[in-house]
Coordinates of C-alpha atoms in Angstrom, one line a residue:
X14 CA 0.0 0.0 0.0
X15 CA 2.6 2.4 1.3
X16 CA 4.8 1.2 -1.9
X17 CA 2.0 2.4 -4.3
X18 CA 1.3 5.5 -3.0
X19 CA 5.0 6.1 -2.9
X20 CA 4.7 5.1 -6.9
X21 CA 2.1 7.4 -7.4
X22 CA 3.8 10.2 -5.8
X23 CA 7.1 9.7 -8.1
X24 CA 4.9 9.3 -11.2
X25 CA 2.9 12.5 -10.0
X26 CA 6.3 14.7 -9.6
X27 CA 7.2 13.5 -12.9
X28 CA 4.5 14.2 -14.6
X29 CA 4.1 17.6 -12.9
X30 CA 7.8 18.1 -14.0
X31 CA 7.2 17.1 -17.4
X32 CA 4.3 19.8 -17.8
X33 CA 7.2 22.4 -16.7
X34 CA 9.4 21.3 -19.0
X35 CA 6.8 22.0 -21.5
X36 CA 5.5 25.1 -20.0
X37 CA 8.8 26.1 -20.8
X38 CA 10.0 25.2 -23.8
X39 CA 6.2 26.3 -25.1
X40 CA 7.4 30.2 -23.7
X41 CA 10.9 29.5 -25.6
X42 CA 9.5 28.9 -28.6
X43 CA 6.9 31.8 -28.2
X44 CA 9.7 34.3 -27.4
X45 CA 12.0 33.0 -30.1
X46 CA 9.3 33.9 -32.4
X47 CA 8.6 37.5 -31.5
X48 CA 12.7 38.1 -31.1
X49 CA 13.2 36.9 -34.8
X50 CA 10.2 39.1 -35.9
X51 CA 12.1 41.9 -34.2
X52 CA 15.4 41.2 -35.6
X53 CA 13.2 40.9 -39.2
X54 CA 11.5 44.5 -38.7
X55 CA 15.2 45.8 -38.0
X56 CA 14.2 47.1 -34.5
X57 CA 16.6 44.7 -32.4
X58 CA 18.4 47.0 -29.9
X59 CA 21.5 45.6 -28.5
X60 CA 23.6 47.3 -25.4
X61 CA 27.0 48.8 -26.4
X62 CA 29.7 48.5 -23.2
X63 CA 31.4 51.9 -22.4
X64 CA 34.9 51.2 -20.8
X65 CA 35.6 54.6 -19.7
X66 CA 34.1 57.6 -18.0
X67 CA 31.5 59.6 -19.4
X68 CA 32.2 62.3 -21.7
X69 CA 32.5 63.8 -25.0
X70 CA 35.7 61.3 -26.5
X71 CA 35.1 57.5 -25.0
X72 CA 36.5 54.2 -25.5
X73 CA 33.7 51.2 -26.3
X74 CA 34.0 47.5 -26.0
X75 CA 34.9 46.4 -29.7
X76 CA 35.6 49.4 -31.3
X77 CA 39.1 50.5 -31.8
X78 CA 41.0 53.8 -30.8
X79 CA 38.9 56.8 -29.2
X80 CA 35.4 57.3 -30.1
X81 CA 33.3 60.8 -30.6
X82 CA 30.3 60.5 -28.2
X83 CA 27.2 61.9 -30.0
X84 CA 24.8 60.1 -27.3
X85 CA 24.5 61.4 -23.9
X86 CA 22.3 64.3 -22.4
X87 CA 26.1 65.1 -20.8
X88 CA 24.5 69.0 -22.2
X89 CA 27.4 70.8 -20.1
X90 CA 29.7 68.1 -20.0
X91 CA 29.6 67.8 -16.5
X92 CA 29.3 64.3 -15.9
X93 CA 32.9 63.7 -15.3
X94 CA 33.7 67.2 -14.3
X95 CA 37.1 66.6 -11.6
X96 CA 34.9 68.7 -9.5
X97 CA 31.6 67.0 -9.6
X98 CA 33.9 64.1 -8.6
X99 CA 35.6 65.3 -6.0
X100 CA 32.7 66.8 -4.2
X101 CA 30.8 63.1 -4.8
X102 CA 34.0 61.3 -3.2
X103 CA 34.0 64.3 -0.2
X104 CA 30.4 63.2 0.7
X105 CA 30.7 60.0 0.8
X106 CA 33.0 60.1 3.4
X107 CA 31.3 62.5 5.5
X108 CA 27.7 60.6 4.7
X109 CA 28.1 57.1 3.4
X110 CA 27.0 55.4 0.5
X111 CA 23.0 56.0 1.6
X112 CA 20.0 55.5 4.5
X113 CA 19.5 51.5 3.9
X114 CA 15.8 52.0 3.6
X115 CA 13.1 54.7 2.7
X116 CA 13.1 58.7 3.8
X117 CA 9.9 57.5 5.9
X118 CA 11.3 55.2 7.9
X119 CA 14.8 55.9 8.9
X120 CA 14.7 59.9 8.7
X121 CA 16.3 61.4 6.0
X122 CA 19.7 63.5 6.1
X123 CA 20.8 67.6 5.9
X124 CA 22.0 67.1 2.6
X125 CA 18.5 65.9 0.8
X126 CA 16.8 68.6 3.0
X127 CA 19.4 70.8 2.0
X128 CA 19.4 70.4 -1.8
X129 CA 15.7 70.2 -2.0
X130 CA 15.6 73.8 -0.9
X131 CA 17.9 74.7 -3.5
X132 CA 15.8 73.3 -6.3
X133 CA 12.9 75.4 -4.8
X134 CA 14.6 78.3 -4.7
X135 CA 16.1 77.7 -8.1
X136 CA 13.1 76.8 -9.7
X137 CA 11.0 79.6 -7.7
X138 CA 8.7 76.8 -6.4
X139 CA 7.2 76.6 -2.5
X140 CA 9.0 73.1 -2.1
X141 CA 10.8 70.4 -3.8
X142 CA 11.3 66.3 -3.3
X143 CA 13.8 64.4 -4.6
X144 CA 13.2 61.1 -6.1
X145 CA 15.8 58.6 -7.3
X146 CA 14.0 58.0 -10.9
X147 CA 11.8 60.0 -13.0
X148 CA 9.8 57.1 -13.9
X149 CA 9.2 57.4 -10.6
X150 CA 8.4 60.7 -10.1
X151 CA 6.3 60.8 -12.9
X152 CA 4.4 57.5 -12.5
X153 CA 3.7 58.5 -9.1
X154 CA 2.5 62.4 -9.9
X155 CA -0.7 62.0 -11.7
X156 CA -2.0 58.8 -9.7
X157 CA -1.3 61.0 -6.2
X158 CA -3.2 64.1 -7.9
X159 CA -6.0 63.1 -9.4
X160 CA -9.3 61.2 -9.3
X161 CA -12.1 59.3 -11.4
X162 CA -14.1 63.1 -11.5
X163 CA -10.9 64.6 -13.2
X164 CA -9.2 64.5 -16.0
X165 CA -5.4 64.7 -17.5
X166 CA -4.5 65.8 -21.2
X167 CA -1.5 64.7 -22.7
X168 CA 0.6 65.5 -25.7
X169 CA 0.4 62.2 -27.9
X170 CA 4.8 62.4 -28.2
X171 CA 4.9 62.5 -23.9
X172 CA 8.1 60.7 -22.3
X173 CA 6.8 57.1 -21.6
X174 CA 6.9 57.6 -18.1
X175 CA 4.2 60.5 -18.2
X176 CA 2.3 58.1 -20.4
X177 CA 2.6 55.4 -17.3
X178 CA 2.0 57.7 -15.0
X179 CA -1.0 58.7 -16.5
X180 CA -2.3 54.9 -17.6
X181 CA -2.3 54.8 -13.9
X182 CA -4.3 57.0 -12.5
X183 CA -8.2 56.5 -12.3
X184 CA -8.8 60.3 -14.6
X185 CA -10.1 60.5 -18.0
X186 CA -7.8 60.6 -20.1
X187 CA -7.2 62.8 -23.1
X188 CA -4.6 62.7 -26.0
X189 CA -4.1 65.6 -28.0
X190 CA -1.6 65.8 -31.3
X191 CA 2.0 66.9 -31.0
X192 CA 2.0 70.6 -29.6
X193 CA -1.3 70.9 -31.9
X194 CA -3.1 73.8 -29.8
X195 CA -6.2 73.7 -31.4
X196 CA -6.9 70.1 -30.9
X197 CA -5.2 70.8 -27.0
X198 CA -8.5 73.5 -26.8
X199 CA -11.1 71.6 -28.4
X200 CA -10.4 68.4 -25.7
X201 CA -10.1 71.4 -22.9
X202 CA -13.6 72.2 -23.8
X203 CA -14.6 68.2 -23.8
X204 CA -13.2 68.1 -20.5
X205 CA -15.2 71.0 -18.8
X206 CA -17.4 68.7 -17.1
X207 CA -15.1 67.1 -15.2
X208 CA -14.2 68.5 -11.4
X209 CA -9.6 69.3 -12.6
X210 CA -7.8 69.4 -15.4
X211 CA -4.4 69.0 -15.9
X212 CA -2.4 69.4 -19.1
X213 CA 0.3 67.7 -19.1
X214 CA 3.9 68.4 -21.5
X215 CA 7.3 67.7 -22.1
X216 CA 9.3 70.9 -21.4
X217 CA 11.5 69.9 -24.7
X218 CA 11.0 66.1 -26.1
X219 CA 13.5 63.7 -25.9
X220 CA 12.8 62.3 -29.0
X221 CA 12.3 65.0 -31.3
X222 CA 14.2 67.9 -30.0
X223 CA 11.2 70.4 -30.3
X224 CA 9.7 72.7 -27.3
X225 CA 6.5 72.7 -26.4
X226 CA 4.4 76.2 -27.0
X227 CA 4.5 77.0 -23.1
X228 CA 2.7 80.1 -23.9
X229 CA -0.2 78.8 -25.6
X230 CA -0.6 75.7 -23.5
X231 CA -0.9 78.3 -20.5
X232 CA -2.9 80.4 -22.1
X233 CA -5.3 78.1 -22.8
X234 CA -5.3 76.6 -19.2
X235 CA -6.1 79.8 -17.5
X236 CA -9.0 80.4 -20.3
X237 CA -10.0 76.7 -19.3
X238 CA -9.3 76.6 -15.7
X239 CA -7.0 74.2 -15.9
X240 CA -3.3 73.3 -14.6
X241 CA -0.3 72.5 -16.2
X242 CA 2.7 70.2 -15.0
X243 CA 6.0 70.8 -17.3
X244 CA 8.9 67.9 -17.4
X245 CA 12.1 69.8 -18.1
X246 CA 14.7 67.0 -18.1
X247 CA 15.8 68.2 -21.4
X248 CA 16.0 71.4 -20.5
X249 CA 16.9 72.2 -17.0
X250 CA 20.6 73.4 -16.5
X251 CA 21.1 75.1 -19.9
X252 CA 17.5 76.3 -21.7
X253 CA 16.3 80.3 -20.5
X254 CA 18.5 83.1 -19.5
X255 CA 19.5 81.3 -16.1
X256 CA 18.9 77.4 -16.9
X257 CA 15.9 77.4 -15.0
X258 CA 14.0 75.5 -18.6
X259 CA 11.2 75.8 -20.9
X260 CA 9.2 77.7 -18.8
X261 CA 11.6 80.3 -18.0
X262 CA 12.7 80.4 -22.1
X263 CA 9.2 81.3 -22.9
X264 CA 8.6 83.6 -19.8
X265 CA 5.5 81.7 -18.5
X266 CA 7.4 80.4 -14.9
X267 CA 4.3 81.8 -12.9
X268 CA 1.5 80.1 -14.7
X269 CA 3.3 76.4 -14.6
X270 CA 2.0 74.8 -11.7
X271 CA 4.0 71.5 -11.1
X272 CA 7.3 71.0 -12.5
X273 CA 9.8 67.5 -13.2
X274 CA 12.9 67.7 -13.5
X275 CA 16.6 65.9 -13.1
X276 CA 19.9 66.3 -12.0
X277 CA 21.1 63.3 -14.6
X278 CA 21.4 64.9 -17.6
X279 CA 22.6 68.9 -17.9
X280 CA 23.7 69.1 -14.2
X281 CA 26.0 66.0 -14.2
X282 CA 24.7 63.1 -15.5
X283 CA 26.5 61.0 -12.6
X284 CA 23.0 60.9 -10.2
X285 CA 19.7 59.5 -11.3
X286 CA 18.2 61.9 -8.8
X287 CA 15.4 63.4 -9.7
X288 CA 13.0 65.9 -8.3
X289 CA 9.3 66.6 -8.1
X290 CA 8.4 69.9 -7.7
X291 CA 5.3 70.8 -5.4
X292 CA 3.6 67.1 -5.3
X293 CA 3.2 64.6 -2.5
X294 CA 5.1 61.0 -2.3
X295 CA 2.6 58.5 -3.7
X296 CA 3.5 55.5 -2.2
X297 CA 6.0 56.1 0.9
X298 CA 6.4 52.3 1.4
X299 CA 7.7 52.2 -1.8
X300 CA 11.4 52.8 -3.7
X301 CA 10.1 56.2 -5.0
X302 CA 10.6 57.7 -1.4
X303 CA 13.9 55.7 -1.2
X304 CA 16.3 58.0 0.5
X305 CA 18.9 59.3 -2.6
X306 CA 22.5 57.9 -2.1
X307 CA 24.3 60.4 -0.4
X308 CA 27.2 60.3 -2.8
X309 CA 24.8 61.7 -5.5
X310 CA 24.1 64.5 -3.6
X311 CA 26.9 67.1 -3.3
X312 CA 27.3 69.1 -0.5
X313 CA 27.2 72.6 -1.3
X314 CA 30.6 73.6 -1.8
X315 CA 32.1 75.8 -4.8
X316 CA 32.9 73.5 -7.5
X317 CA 31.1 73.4 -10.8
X318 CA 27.5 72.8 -11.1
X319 CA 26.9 74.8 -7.8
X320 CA 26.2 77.9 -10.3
X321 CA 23.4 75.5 -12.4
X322 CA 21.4 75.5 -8.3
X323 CA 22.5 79.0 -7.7
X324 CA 20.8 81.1 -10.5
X325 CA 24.2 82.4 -12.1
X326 CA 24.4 80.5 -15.8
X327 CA 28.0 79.2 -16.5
X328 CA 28.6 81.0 -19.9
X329 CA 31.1 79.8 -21.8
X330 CA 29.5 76.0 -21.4
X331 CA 26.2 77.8 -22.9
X332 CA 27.9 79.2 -25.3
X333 CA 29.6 76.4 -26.6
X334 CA 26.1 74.1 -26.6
X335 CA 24.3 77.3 -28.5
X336 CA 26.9 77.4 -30.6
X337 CA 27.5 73.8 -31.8
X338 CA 24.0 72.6 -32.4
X339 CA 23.0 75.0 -35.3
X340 CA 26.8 74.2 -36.8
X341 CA 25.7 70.6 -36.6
X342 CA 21.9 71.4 -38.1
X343 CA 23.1 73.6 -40.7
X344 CA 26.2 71.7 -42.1
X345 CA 23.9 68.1 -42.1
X346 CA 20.7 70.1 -43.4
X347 CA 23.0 71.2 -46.2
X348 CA 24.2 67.9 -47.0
X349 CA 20.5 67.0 -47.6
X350 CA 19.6 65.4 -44.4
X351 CA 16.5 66.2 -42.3
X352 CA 16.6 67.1 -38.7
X353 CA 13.4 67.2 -36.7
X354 CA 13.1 69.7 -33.8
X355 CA 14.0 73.6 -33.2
X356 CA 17.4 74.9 -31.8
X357 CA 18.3 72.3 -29.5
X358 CA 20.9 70.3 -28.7
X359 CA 18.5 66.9 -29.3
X360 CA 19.0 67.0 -33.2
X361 CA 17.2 63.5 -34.4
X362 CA 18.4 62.9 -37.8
X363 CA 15.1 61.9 -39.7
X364 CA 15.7 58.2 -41.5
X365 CA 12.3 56.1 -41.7
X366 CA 13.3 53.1 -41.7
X367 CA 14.3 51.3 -39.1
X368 CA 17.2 48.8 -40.3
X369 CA 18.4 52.0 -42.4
X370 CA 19.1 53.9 -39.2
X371 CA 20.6 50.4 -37.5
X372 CA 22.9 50.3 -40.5
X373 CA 24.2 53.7 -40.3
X374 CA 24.8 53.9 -36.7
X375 CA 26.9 50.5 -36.7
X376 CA 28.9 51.9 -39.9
X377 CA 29.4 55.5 -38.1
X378 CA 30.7 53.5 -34.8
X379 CA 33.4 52.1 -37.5
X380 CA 34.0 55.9 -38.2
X381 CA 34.7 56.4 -34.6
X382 CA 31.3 58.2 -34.2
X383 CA 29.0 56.6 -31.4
X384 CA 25.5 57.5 -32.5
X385 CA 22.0 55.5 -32.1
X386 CA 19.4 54.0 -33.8
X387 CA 16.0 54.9 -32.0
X388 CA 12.7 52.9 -33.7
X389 CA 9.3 51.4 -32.8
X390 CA 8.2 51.5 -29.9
X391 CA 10.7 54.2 -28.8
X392 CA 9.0 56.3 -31.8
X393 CA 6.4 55.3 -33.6
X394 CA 7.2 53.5 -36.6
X395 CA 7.9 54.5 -39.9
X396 CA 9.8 57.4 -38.0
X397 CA 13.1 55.8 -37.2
X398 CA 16.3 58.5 -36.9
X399 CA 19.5 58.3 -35.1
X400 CA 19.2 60.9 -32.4
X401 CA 22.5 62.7 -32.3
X402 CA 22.9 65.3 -28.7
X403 CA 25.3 67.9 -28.6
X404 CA 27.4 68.9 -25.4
X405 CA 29.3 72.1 -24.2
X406 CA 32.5 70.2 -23.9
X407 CA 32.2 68.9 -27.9
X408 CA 35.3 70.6 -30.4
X409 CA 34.3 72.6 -33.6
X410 CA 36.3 69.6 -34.6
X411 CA 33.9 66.8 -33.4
X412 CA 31.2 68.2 -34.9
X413 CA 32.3 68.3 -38.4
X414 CA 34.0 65.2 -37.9
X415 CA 30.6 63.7 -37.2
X416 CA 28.9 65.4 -40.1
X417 CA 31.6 64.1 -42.5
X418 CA 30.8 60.4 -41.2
X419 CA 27.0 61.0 -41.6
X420 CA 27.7 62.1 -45.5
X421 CA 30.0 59.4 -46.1
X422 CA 27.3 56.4 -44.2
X423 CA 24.9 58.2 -45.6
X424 CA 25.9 57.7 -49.3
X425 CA 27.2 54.5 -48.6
X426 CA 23.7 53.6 -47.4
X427 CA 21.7 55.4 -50.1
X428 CA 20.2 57.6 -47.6
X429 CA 22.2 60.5 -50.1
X430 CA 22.2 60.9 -53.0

């Protein structure tokens, strides 16, 4: 008796493993599929290996000698500044490497306190918190703010984690085209009924390297009683008379009610802190309200990006970044290629097709050029481009260098004539 049940217990855990086993290869097979459909559509993304520091000239796994970096939103070059560096290294000691747990719990330390009064005064805002992601920040926002009797409007091109955010939260929801204000005020006036509106922008979009009309989206929100919530990640540090973003550029600071922003890109690059301006923590059980790593938060002390926090613009770096993107638009608009986007340093170079911009960025890393191929879903399809970003601490000579490599690909490729 004992010996059959035994039996039938062995046979049992076979079986079960057997219906793993195909469980398994059954997903295998299913994800094999879609992966070879991607590599077909010429939308496989694979991860290039930096082995040095950040910066404008790098050295990547693979690729002989120096490379030009034409990739990171490094928009002052700051990111391996010797005194962004230093002042990490100098806090670490005094502070350690971080709080082990959330802000909630364990208490949080002078320096978050600290810099989060400097992004409010900096900003001109009545308070600021930090969080250690933007996805974060964003996903969080619009979830915390609003309710089933309101309702959010969103530019269709929004950063995916606005998109998130707002997928979230229990509003209606209401898409309106790319900075297209008179479809923006005809879904204002659908969404009259409903108790708050909130419009909600990129600042300056990653992927297109155009600015939103500010002025008109405010406009229209004070005509409609409405609020709007700017993310200036791709503008912060560098964008208005003292790199306060968008909003200050197009003189609308006091009618933008809640602002995102990051210390990863113009201001450094080497935190992913970011800040929310003027919202609540969603979740404080969470990793959004994760206390920031102290190391990523400088104490204040004089070394380079304290003027980006203190309202005094470091001029020669905004210089340089004013004066190397329309060199790079003109010359590569001249040799017959589109650019998407206004005067900023985001300059996506306009291709279609997908494998065509996969091509030319693996033949321009040959050319010592280290560019991208961005395609569905990072864009929506049939709008593939390599998105090229300029920085302060680029040469005259980098830039025409990369322009001479575009031509060249882009001839090989037939993307020329």
């Amino acid at each position: 008796m004992w010996a059959g049940r035994v039996l039938h217990a062995a046979l049992s855990g076979a079986s079960r493993g057997r219906r793993a086993q195909s469980a398994l290869a059954q997903l295998h097979g299913i994800l094999e599929e879609e992966l070879e459909s991607i590599r077909r559509a010429g939308t496989w993304k694979s991860e290039r290996v930096i082995t040095s520091s950040q910066g404008p000239h790098i050295h990547v796994d693979g690729a002989p000698g120096g490379i030009i970096n034409f990739c990171a939103n490094n928009y002052l070059g700051l990111s391996s500044h010797p005194e962004v560096i230093q002042a990490g290294l100098q806090t670490l000691k005094e502070f350690g490497a971080g709080l082990s747990s959330v802000r909630f719990i364990c208490g949080t330390q002078s320096i978050h306190k600290d810099l989060e009064a400097k992004i409010a005064r900096f900003h001109q805002r009545e308070d600021a918190i930090l969080y250690p992601s933007c996805f974060d920040a964003n996903t969080g926002l619009f979830e915390a703010l609003l309710t089933s009797e309101d309702a959010v409007l969103s530019d269709e091109l929004n950063h995916a984690s606005i998109i998130d955010g707002i997928r979230l939260c229990k509003a209606h929801k209401y898409r309106y085209r790319h900075l297209d204000m008179a479809d923006l005020e005809a879904k204002l006036q659908e969404a009259q009924k409903h108790r708050l509106r909130l419009v909600a922008t990129d600042g300056a979009f990653s992927m297109d390297g155009d600015i939103a009309p500010l002025q008109e989206i405010c406009r229209l929100a004070s005509q409609y009683g409405a609020l709007v919530f700017v993310d200036e990640s791709h503008a912060t540090g560098f964008l208005g008379a003292t790199g306060r973003g968008t909003d200050e550029l197009l003189g609308v600071m006091d009618q933008v009610t809640i602002i995102n922003s990051t210390l990863g890109k113009a201001l450094g690059g080497a935190s992913v802190c970011h800040l929310l301006l003027s919202a609540v923590p969603p979740r404080p059980w969470t990793c959004s309200w994760r206390a920031m790593p102290s190391s990523s938060l400088w104490r204040p002390r004089p070394c380079a990006p304290q003027p980006r926090i203190e309202p005094t613009p470091p001029a020669l770096e905004v210089w340089s970044i004013n004066h190397w993107t329309p060199r790079f638009r003109s010359q590569m608009e001249a040799a017959g290629f589109t650019i998407s986007g206004a005067n900023h340093p985001i300059c996506p170079v306009m291709l279609g097709d997908a494998r065509l911009a996969l091509n030319i960025a693996d033949d321009m890393l040959k050319r010592g050029i280290f560019v991208i191929g961005f395609s569905y879903p990072v864009v929506p399809k049939d709008k593939a481009r390599i998105r090229v970003q300029i920085s302060a601490v680029h040469s005259e000579e980098d830039i025409d260098r990369c322009v001479e490599a575009f031509v060249e690909v882009g001839r090989l490729h037939g993307a020329l004539p």
